[in-house]
PDB file of C-alpha atoms in Angstrom:
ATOM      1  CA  UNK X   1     137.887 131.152 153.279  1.00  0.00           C
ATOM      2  CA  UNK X   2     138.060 128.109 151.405  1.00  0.00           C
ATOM      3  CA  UNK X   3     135.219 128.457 148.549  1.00  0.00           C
ATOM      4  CA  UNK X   4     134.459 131.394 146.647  1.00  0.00           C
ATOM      5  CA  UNK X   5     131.108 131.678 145.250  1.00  0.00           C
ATOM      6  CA  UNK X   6     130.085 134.129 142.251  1.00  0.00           C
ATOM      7  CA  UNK X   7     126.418 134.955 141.308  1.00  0.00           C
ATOM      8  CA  UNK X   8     126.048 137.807 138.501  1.00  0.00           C
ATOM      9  CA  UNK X   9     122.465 139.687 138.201  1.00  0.00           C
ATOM     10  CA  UNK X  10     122.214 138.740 142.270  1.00  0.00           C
ATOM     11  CA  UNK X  11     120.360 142.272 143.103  1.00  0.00           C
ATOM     12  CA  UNK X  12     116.810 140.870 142.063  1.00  0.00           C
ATOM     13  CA  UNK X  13     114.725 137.755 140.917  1.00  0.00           C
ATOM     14  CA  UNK X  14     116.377 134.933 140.445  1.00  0.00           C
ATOM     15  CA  UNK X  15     120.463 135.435 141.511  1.00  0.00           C
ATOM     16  CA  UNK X  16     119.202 137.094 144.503  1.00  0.00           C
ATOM     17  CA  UNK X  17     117.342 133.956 145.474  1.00  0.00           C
ATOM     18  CA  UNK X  18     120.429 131.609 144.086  1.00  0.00           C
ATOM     19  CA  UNK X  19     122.891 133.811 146.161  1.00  0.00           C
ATOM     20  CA  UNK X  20     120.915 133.950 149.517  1.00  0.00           C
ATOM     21  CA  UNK X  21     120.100 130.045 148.820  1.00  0.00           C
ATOM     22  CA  UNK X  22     123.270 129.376 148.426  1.00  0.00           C
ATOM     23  CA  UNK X  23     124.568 131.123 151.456  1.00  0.00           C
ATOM     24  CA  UNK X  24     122.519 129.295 153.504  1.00  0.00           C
ATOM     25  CA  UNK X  25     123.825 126.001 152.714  1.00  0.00           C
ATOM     26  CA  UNK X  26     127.735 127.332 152.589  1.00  0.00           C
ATOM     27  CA  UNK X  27     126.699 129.161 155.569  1.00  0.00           C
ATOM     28  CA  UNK X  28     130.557 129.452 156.828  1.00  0.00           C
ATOM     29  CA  UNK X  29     133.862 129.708 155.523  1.00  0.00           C
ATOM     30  CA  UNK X  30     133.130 130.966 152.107  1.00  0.00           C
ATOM     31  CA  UNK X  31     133.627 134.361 149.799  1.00  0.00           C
ATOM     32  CA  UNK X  32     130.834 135.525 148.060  1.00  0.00           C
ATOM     33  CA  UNK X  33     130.921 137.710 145.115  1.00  0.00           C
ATOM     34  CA  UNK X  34     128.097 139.592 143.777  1.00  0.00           C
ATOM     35  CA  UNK X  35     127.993 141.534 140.761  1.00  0.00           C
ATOM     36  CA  UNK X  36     124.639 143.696 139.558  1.00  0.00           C
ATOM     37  CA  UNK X  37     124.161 146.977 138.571  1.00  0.00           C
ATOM     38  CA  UNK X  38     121.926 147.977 141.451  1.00  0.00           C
ATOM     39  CA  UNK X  39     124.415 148.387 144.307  1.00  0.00           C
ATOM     40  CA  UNK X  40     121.239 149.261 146.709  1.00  0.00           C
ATOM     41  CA  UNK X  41     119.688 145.938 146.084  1.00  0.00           C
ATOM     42  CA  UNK X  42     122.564 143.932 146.364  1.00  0.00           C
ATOM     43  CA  UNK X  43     123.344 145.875 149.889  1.00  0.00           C
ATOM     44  CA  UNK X  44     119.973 144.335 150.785  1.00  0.00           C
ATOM     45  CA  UNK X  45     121.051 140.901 149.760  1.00  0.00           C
ATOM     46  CA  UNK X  46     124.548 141.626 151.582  1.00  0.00           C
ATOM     47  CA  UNK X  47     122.671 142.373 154.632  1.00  0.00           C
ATOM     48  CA  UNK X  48     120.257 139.246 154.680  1.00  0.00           C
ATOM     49  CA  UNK X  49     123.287 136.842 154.207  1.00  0.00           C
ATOM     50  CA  UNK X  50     125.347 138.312 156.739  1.00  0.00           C
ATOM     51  CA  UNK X  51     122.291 137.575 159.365  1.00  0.00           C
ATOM     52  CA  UNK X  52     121.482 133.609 157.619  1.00  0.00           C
ATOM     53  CA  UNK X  53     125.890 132.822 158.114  1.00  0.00           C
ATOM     54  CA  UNK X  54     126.086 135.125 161.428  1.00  0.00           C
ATOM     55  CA  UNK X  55     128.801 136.880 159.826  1.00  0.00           C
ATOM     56  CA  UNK X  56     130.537 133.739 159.294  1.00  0.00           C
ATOM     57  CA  UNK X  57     130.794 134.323 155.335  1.00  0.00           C
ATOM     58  CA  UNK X  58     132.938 136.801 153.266  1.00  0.00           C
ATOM     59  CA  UNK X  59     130.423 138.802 151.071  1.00  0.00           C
ATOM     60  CA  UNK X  60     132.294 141.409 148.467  1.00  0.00           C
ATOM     61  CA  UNK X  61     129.847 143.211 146.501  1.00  0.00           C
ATOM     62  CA  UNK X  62     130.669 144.924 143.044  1.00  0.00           C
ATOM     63  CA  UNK X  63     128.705 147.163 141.382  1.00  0.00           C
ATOM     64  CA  UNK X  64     128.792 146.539 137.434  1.00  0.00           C
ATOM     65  CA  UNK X  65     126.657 147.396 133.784  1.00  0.00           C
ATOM     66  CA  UNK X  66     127.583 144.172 131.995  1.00  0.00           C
ATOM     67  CA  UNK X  67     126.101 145.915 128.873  1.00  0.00           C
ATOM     68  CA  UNK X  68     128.894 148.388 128.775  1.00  0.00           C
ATOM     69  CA  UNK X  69     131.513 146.503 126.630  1.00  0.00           C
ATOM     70  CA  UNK X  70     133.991 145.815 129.034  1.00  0.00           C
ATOM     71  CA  UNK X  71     136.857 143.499 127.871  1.00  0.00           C
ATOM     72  CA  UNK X  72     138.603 140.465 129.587  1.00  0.00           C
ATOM     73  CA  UNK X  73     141.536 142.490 131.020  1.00  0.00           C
ATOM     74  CA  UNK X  74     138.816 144.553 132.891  1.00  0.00           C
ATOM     75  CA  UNK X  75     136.495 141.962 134.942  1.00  0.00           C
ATOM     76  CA  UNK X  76     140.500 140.303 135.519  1.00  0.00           C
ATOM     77  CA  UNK X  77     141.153 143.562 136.995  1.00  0.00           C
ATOM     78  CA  UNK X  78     138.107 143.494 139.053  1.00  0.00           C
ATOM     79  CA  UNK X  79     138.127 139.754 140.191  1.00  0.00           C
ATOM     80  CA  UNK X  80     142.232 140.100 141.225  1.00  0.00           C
ATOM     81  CA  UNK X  81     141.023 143.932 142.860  1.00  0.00           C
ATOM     82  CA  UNK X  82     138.669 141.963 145.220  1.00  0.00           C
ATOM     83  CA  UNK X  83     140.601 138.995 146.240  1.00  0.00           C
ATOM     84  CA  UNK X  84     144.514 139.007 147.613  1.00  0.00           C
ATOM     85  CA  UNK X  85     146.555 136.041 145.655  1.00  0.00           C
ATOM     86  CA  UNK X  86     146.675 134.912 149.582  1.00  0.00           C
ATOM     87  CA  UNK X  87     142.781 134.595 149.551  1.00  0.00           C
ATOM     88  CA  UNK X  88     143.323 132.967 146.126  1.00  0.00           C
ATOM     89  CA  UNK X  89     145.345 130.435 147.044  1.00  0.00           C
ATOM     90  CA  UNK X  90     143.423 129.125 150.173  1.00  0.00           C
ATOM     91  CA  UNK X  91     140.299 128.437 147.716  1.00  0.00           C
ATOM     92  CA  UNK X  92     139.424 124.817 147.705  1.00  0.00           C
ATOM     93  CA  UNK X  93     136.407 125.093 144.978  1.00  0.00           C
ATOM     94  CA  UNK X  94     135.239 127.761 143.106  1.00  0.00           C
ATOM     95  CA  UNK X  95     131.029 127.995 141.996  1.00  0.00           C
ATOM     96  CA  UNK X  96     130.134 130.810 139.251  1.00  0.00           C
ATOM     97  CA  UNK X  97     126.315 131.110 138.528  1.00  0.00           C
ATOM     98  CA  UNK X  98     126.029 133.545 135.478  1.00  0.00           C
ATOM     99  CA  UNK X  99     122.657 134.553 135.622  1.00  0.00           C
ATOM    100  CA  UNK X 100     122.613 138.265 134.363  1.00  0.00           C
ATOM    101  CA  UNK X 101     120.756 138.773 131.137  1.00  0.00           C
ATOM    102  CA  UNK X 102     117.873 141.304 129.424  1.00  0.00           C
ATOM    103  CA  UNK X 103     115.068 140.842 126.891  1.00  0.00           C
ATOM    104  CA  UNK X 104     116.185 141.886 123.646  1.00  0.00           C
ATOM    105  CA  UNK X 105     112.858 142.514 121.545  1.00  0.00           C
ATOM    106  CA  UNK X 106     112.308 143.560 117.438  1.00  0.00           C
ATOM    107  CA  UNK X 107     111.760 141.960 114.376  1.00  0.00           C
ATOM    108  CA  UNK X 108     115.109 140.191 112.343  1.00  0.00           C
ATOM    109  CA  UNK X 109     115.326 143.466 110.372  1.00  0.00           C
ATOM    110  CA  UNK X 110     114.368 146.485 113.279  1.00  0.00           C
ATOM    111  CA  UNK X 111     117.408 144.104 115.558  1.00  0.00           C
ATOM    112  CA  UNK X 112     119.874 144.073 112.295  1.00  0.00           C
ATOM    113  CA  UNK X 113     119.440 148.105 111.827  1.00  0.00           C
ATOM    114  CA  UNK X 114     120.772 148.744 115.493  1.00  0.00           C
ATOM    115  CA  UNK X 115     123.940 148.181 117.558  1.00  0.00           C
ATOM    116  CA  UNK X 116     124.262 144.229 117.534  1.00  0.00           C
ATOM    117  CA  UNK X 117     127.223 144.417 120.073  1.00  0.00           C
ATOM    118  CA  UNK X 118     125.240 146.099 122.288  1.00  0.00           C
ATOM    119  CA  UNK X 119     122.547 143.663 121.899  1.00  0.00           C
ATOM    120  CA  UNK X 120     124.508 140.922 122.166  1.00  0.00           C
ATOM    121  CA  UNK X 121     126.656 142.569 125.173  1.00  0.00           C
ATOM    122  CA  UNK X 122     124.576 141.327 128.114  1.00  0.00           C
ATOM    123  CA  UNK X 123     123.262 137.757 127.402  1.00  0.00           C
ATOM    124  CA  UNK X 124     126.804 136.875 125.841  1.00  0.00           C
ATOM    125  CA  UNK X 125     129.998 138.967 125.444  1.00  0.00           C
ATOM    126  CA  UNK X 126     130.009 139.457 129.039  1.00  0.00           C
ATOM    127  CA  UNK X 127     129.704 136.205 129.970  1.00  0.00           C
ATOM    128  CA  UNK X 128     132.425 134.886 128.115  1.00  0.00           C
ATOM    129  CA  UNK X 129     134.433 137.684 128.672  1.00  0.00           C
ATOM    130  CA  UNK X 130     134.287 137.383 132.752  1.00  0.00           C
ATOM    131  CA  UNK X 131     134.951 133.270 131.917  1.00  0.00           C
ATOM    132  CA  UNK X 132     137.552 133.580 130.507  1.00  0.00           C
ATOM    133  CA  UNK X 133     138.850 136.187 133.240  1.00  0.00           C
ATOM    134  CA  UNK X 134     138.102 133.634 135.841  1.00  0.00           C
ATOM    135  CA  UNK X 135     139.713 130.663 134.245  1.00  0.00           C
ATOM    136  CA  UNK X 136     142.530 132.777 134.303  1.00  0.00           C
ATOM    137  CA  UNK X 137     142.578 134.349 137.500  1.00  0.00           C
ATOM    138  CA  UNK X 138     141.505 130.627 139.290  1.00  0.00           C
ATOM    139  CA  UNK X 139     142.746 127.972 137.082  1.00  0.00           C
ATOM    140  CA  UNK X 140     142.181 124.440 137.152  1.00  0.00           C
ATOM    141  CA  UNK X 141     145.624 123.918 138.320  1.00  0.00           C
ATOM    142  CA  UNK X 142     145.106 126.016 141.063  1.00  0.00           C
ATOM    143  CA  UNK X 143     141.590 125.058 141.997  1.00  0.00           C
ATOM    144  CA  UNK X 144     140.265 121.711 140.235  1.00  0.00           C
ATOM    145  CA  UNK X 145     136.816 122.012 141.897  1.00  0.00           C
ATOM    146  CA  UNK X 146     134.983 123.796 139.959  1.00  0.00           C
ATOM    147  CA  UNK X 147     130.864 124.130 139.334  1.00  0.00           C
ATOM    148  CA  UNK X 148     130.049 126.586 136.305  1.00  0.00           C
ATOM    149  CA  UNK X 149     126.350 127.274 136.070  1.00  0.00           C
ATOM    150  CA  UNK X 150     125.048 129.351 133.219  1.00  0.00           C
ATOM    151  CA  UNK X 151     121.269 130.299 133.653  1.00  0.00           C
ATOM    152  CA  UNK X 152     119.592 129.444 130.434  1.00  0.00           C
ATOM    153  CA  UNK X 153     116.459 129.958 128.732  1.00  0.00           C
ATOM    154  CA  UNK X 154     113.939 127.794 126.827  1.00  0.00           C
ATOM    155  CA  UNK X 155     114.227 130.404 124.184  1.00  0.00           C
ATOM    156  CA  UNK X 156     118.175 129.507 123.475  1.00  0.00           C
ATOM    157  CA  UNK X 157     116.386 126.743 121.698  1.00  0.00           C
ATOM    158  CA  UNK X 158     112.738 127.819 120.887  1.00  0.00           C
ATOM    159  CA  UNK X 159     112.660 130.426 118.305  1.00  0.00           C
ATOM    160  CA  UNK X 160     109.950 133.246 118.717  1.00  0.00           C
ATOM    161  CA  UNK X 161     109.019 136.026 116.565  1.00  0.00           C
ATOM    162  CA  UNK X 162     110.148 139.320 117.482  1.00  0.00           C
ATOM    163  CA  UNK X 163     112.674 137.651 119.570  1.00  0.00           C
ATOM    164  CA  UNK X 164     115.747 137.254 117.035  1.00  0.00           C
ATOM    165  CA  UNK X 165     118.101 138.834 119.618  1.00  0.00           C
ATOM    166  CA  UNK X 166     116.933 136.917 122.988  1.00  0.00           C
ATOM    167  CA  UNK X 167     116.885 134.003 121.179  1.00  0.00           C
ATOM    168  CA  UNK X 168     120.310 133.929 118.965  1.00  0.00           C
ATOM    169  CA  UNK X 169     122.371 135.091 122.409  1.00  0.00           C
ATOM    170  CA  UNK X 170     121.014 132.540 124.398  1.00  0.00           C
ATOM    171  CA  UNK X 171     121.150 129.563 122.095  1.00  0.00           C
ATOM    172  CA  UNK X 172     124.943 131.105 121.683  1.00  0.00           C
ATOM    173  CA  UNK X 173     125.592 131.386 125.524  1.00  0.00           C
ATOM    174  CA  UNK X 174     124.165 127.666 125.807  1.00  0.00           C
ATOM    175  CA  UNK X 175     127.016 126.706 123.122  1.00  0.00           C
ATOM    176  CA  UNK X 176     129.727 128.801 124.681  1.00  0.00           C
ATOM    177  CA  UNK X 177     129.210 126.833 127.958  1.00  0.00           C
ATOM    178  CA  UNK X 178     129.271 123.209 126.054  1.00  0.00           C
ATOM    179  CA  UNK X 179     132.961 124.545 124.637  1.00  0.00           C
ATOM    180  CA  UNK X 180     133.671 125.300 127.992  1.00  0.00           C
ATOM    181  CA  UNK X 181     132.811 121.816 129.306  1.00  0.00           C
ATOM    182  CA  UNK X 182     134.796 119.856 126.512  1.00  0.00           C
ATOM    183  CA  UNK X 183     137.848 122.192 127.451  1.00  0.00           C
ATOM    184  CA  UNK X 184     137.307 121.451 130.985  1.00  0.00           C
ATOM    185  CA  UNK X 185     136.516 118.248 131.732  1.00  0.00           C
ATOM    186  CA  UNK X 186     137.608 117.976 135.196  1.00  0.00           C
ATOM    187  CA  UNK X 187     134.711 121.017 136.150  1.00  0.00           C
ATOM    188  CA  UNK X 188     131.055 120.795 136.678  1.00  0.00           C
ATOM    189  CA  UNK X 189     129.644 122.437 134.072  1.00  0.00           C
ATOM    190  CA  UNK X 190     125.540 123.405 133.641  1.00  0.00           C
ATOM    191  CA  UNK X 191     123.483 124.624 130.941  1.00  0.00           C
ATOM    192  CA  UNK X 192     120.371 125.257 133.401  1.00  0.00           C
ATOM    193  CA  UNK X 193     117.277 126.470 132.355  1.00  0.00           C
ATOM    194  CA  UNK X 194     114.760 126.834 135.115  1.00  0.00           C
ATOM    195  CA  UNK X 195     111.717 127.034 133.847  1.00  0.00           C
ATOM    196  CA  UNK X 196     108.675 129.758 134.022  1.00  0.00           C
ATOM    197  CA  UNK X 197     109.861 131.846 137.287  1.00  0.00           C
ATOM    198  CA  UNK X 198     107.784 134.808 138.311  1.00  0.00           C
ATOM    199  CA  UNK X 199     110.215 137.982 138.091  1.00  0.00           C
ATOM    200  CA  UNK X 200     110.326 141.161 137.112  1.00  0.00           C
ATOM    201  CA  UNK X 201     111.612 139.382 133.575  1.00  0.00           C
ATOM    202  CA  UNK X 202     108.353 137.771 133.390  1.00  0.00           C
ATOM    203  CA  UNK X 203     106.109 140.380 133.653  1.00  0.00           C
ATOM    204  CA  UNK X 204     108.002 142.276 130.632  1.00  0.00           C
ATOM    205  CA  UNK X 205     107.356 139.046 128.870  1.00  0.00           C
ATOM    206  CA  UNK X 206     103.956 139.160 129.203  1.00  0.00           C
ATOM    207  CA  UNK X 207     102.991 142.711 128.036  1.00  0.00           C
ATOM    208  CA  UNK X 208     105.229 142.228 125.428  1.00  0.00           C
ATOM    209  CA  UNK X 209     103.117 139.384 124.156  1.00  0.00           C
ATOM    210  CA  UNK X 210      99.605 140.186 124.946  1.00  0.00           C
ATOM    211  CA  UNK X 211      99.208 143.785 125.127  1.00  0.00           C
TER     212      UNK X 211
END
């Protein structure tokens, strides 16, 4: 295989739509790698991208609670458990979407009283943690074609009340991935924030705010 293509939070909504998308136009000779906590749901998506590529793509399939606090050395362990340095080596691009997250509701004070790592463990530590991991597993040296994609939100820059934690991790996240760009200027690198999407995400939104 000669790309390898990551999409976190790929069991539902929107990464299971960016992952079976983006099968279809890689639709041979790539590795996928899906991460969610649902390992049902992604076995669906498994199963609809093996019939779009006629079983011409790799798909690898990990099942994973990015809230639980898990350091660098441990998504390392899982990205070098999945792939052989062989596999590794014949990779001629690399594309990461990070699109996992949760809604993080409570006033500045109610937020401040509880576990702020935890809060924060989802919509950022994660991320930067598995990053880092894969800058070090797939470096630029390596593999100089690289497209890093971090699913944003108009709240990383629009501050609501109630919404101290969503807000502060995603306007963080947002930052970590500018960093990223200025340290790596030779990769593609996307702050992307799509916009009102109907999910399951959405429709916590909206009871949230008007009932």
């Amino acid at each position: 295989m000669k790309r390898l293509i990551i999409v976190t939070g790929s069991s539902r909504g929107i990464g299971r739509s960016i992952a079976l998308e983006l099968n279809r136009i890689y639709d041979k000779e790539s590795a996928f790698l899906l991460l969610a906590r649902d390992l049902d749901s992604l076995e669906s998506v498994k199963n609809q991208m093996v019939i779009d590529s006629e079983a011409k793509n790799q798909i690898h399939l990990v099942q994973i609670d990015f809230s639980a606090q898990y350091e660098m050395t441990d998504y390392f362990s899982i990205l070098k458990n999945t792939f052989t340095s062989t596999q590794v080596e014949k990779f001629r691009e690399v594309i990461a979407i990070y699109n996992h997250g949760t809604l993080e509701f409570g006033s500045v004070s109610l937020i401040a009283q509880e576990n702020l790592r935890q809060k924060f463990e989802t919509n950022l530590f994660s991320i930067w943690s598995f990053l880092s991991a894969l800058n070090l597993f797939i470096p630029a040296t390596l593999t100089p074609k690289q497209t890093h994609v971090n699913i944003s939100s108009g709240y990383a820059n629009e501050p609501v009340a109630n919404w101290s934690g969503h807000c502060c991790a995603r306007s963080a996240r947002d930052m970590l991935f500018k960093c990223f760009a200025l340290e790596q200027p030779g990769f593609k690198i996307l702050n992307y924030e799509p916009g009102i999407v109907y999910t399951g995400m959405k429709i916590v939104i909206i009871k949230n705010i008007y009932f």
